[in-house]
Short mmCIF file of C-alpha atoms and ligand atoms in Angstrom, two decimals:
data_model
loop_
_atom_site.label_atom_id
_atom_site.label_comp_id
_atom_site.label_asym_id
_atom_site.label_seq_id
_atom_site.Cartn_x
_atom_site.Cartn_y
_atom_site.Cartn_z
CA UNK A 1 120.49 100.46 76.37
CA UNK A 2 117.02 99.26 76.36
CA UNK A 3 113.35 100.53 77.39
CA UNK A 4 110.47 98.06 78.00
CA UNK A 5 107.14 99.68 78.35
CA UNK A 6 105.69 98.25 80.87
CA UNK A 7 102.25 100.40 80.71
CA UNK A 8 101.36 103.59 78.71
CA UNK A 9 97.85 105.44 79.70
CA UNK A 10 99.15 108.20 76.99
CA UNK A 11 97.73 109.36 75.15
CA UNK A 12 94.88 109.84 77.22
CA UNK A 13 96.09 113.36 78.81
CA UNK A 14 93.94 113.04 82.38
CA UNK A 15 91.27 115.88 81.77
CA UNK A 16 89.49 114.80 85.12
CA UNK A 17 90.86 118.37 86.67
CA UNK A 18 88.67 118.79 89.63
CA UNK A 19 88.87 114.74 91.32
CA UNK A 20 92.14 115.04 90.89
CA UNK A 21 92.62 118.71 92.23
CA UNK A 22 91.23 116.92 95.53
CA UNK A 23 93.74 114.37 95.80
CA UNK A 24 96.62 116.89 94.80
CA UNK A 25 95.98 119.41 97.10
CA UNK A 26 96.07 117.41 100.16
CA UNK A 27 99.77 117.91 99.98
CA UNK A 28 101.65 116.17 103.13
CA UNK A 29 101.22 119.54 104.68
CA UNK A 30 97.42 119.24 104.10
CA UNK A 31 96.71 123.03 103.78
CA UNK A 32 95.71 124.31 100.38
CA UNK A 33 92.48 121.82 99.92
CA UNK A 34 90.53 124.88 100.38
CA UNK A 35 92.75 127.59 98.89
CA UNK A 36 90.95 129.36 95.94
CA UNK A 37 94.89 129.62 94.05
CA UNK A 38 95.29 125.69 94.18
CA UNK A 39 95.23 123.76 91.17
CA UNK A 40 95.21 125.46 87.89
CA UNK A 41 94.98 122.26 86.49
CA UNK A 42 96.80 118.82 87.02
CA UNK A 43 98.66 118.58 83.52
CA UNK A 44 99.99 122.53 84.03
CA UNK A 45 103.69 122.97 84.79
CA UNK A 46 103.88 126.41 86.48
CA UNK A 47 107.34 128.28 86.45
CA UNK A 48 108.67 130.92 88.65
CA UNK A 49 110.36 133.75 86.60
CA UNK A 50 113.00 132.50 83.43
CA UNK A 51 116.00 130.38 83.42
CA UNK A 52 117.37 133.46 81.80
CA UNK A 53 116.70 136.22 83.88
CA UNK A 54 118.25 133.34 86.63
CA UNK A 55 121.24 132.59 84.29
CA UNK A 56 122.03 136.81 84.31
CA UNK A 57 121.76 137.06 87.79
CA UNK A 58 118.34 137.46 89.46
CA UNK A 59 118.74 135.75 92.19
CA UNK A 60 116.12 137.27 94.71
CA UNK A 61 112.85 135.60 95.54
CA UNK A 62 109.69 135.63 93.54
CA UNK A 63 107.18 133.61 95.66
CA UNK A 64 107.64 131.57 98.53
CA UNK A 65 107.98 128.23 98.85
CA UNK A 66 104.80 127.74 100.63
CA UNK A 67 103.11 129.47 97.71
CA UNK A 68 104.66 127.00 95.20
CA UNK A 69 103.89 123.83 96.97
CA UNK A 70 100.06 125.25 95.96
CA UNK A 71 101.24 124.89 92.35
CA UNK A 72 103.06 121.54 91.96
CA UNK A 73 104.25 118.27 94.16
CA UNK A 74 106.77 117.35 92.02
CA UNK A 75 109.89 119.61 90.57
CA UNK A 76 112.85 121.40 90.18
CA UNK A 77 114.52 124.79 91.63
CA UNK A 78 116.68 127.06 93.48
CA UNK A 79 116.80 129.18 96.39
CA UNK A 80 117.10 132.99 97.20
CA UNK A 81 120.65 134.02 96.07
CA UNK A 82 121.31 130.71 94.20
CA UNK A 83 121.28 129.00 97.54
CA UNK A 84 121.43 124.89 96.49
CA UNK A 85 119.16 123.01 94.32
CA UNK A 86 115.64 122.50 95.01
CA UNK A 87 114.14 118.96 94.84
CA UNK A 88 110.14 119.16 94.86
CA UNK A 89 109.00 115.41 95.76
CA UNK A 90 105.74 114.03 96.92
CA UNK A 91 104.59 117.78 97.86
CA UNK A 92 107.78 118.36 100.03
CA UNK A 93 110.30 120.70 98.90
CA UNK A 94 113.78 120.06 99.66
CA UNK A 95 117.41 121.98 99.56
CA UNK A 96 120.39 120.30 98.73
CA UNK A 97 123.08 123.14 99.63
CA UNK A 98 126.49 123.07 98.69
CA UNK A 99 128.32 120.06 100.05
CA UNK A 100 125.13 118.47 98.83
CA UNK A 101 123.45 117.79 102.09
CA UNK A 102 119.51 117.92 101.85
CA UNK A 103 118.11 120.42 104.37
CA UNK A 104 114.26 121.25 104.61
CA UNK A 105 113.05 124.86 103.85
CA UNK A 106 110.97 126.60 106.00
CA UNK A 107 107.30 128.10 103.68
CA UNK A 108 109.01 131.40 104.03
CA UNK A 109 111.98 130.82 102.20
CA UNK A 110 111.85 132.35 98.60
CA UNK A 111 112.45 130.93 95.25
CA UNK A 112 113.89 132.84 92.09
CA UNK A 113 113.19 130.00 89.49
CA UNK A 114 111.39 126.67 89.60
CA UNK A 115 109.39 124.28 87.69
CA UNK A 116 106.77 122.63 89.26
CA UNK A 117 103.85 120.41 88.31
CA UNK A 118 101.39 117.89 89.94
CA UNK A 119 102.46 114.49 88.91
CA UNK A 120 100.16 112.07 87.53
CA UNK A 121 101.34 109.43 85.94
CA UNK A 122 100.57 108.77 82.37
CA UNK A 123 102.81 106.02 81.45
CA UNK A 124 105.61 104.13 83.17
CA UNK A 125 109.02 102.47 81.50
CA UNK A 126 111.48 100.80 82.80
CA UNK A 127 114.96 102.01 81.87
CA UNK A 128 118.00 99.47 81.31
CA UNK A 129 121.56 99.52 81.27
CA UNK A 130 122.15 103.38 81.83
CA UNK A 131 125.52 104.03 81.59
CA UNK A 132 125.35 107.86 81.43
CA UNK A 133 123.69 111.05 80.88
CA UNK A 134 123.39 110.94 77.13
CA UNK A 135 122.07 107.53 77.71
CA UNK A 136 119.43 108.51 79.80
CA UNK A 137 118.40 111.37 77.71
CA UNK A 138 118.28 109.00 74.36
CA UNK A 139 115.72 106.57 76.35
CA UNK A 140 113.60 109.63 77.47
CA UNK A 141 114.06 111.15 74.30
CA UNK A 142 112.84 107.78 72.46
CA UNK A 143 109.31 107.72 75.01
CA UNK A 144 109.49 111.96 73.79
CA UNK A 145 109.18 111.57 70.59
CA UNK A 146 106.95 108.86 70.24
CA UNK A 147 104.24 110.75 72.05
CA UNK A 148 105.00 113.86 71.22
CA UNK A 149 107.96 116.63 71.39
CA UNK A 150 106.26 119.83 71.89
CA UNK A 151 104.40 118.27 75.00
CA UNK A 152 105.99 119.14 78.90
CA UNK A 153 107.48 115.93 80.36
CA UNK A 154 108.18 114.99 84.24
CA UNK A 155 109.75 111.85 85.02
CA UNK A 156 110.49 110.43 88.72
CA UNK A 157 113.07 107.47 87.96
CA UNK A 158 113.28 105.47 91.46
CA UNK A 159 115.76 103.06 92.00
CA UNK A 160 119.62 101.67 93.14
CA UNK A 161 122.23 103.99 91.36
CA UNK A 162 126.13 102.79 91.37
CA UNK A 163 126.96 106.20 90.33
CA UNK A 164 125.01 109.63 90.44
CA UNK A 165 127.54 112.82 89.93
CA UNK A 166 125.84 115.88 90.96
CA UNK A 167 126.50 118.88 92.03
CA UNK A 168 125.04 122.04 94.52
CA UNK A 169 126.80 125.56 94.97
CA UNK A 170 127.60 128.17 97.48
CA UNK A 171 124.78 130.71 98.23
CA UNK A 172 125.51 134.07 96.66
CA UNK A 173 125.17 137.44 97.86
CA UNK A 174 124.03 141.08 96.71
CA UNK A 175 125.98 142.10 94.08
CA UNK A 176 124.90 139.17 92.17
CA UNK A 177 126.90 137.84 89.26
CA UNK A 178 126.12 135.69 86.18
CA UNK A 179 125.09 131.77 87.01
CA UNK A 180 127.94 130.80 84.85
CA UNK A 181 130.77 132.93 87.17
CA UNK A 182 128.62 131.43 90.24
CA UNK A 183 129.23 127.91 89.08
CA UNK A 184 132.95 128.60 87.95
CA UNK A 185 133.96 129.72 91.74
CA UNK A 186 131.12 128.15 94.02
CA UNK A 187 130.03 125.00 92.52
CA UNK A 188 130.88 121.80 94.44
CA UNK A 189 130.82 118.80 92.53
CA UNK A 190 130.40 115.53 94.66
CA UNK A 191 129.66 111.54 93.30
CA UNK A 192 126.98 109.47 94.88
CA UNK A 193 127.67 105.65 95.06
CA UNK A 194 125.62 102.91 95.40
CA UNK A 195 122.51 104.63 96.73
CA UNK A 196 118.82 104.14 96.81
CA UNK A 197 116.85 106.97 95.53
CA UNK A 198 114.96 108.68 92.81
CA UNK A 199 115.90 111.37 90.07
CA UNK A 200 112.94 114.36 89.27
CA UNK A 201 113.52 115.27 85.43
CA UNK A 202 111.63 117.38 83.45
CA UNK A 203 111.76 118.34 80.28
CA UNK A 204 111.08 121.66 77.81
CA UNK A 205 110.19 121.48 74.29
CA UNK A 206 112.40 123.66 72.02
CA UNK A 207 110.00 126.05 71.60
CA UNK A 208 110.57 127.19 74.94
CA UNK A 209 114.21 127.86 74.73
CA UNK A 210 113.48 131.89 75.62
CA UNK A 211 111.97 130.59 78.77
CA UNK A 212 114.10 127.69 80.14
CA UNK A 213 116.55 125.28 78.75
CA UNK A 214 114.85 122.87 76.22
CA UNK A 215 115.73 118.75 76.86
CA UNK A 216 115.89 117.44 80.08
CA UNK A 217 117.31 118.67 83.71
CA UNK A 218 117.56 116.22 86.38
CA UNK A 219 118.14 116.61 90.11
CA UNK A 220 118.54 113.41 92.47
CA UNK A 221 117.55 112.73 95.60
CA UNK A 222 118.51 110.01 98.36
CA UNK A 223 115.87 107.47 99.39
CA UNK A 224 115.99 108.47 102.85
CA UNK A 225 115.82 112.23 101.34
CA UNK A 226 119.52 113.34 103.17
CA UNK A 227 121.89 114.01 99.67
CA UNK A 228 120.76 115.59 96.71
CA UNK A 229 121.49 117.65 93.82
CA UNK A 230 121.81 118.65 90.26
CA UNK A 231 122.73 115.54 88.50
CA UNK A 232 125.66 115.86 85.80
CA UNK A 233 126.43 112.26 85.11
CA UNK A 234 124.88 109.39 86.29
CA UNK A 235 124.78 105.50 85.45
CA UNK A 236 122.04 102.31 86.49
CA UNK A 237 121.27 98.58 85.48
CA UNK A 238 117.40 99.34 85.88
CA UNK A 239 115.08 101.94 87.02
CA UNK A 240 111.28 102.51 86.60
CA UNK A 241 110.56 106.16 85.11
CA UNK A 242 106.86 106.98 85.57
CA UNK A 243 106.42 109.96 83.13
CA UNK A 244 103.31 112.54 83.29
CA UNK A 245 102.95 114.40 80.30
CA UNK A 246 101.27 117.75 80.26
CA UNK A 247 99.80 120.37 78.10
CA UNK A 248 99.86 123.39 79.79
CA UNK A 249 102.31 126.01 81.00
CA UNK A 250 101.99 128.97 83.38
CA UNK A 251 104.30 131.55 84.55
CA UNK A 252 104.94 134.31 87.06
CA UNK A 253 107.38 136.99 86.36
CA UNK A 254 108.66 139.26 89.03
CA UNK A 255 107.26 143.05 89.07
CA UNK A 256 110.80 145.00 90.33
CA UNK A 257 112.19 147.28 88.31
CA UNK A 258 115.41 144.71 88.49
CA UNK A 259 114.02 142.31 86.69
CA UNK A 260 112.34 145.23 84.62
CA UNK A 261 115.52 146.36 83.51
CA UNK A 262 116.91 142.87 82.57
CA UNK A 263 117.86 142.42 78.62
CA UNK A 264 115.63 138.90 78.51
CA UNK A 265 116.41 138.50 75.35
CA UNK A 266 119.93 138.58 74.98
CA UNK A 267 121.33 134.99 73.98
CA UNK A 268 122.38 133.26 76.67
CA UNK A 269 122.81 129.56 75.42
CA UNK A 270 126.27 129.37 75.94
CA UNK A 271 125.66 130.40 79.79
CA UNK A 272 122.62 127.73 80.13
CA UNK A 273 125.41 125.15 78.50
CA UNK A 274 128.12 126.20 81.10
CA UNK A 275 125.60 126.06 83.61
CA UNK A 276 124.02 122.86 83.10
CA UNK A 277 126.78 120.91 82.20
CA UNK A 278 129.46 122.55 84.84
CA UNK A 279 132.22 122.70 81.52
CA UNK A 280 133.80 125.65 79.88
CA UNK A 281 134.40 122.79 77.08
ZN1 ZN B 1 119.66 121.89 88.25
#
């Protein structure tokens, strides 16, 4: 395992907001340049609702995803009733549903919990000789806490992967049951080989552990943007990682009285642990 930086504009956080609010908001789809919500600022990660109140069961959508392409190009999600992982990419958001197949969302489909951000890359490093998860973690981890651990990180690692194992699950329906019981029954686990394409990580400082899950969560996407998922295991010989660091965090809870009534502060690590890694072990 090895990490050559090839350039680092950390730690010179971008504070040029408003140029760059122009460049971010002309999303693919072109239509919030003009929208008084858009860009709260380029180094804010936004997040819709808790991993927690998603990890005991609120499943139903917060905003849609039209509204959270106005928050972020580049992130990480699910769907109403748990339905697939979302892959937020170059100001597309895409679905890969169970058996893993990438389908696109129309604005009005609704999302329970995401992270989302507009990427601007602050430094780029080239990662060598991945041969699994933990490995990639310790090179991210290395960049982490050289600049900084209680900082927001997104990475986009583009490249050829021998291996990706990831994962999607079935969509769930009303009454809803704990994300670890959805992933026991209705996760579908599938291995990727030999493809072109780019992993979205992000990561969560420790401090945020009531929020979200602290360390890194990756989801993977095909080159030609058909396969995806939540990665479990993964290996490479080389990627680039560009990495955009931010330094500010915004969230949106729902208002029913189901999410009201939610214990959000009941420990749930074990569940996140299940959840993430797919093992009871
Ligand atoms: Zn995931």
């Amino acid at each position: 395992m090895k990490m050559n930086l090839i350039r680092a504009g950390f730690p010179g956080l971008c504070l040029m907001v408003s140029c760059l609010c122009f460049s971010a908001c002309s999303s693919q789809n072109g239509a919030y340049a003009d929208s008084e919500d858009c860009c709260v600022g380029n180094d804010t990660v936004y997040q819709v609702a808790q991993l927690h109140s998603l990890i005991q069961g609120y499943y139903d959508g917060v905003i849609t995803v039209g509204e959270l392409r106005k928050h972020g190009n580049i992130g990480l999600g699910t769907f109403q009733g748990v339905n697939g992982e979302m892959i937020v990419l170059d100001g597309t958001v895409y679905q890969a549903v169970s058996d893993g197949t990438v389908v696109l969302p129309p604005d009005s489909e609704t999302v329970p919990f995401s992270n989302v951000t507009f990427f601007e890359e602050d430094a780029s490093i080239e990662l060598m000789n991945i041969g699994s998860m933990a490995e990639l973690k310790d090179s991210l981890d290395a960049f982490v806490s050289s600049h900084g651990k209680n900082l927001f990180y997104t990475v986009r690692i583009t490249g050829e992967f021998p291996y990706v194992k990831a994962r999607s699950e079935r969509a769930q329906k009303k009454p809803y049951i704990p994300l670890d019981e959805v992933m026991a029954r209705d996760q579908i686990e599938f291995a990727f080989r030999n493809q072109r394409g780019t992993i979205v990580g992000m990561y969560f400082p420790g401090f945020m552990d009531k929020l979200n899950a602290a360390g890194w969560h990756f989801h993977f996407i095909t080159e030609d943007r058909s396969k995806g998922g939540h990665v479990m295991d993964v290996s490479f010989d080389s990627a680039v990682a560009g990495i955009d660091v931010a330094d500010e965090f915004r969230m949106i809870m729902p208002k029913d009285g189901d999410y009201q009534k939610m214990n959000l502060e009941k420990n749930v690590d074990e569940a996140i642990r299940v959840t993430e890694t797919g093992s009871k072990d």
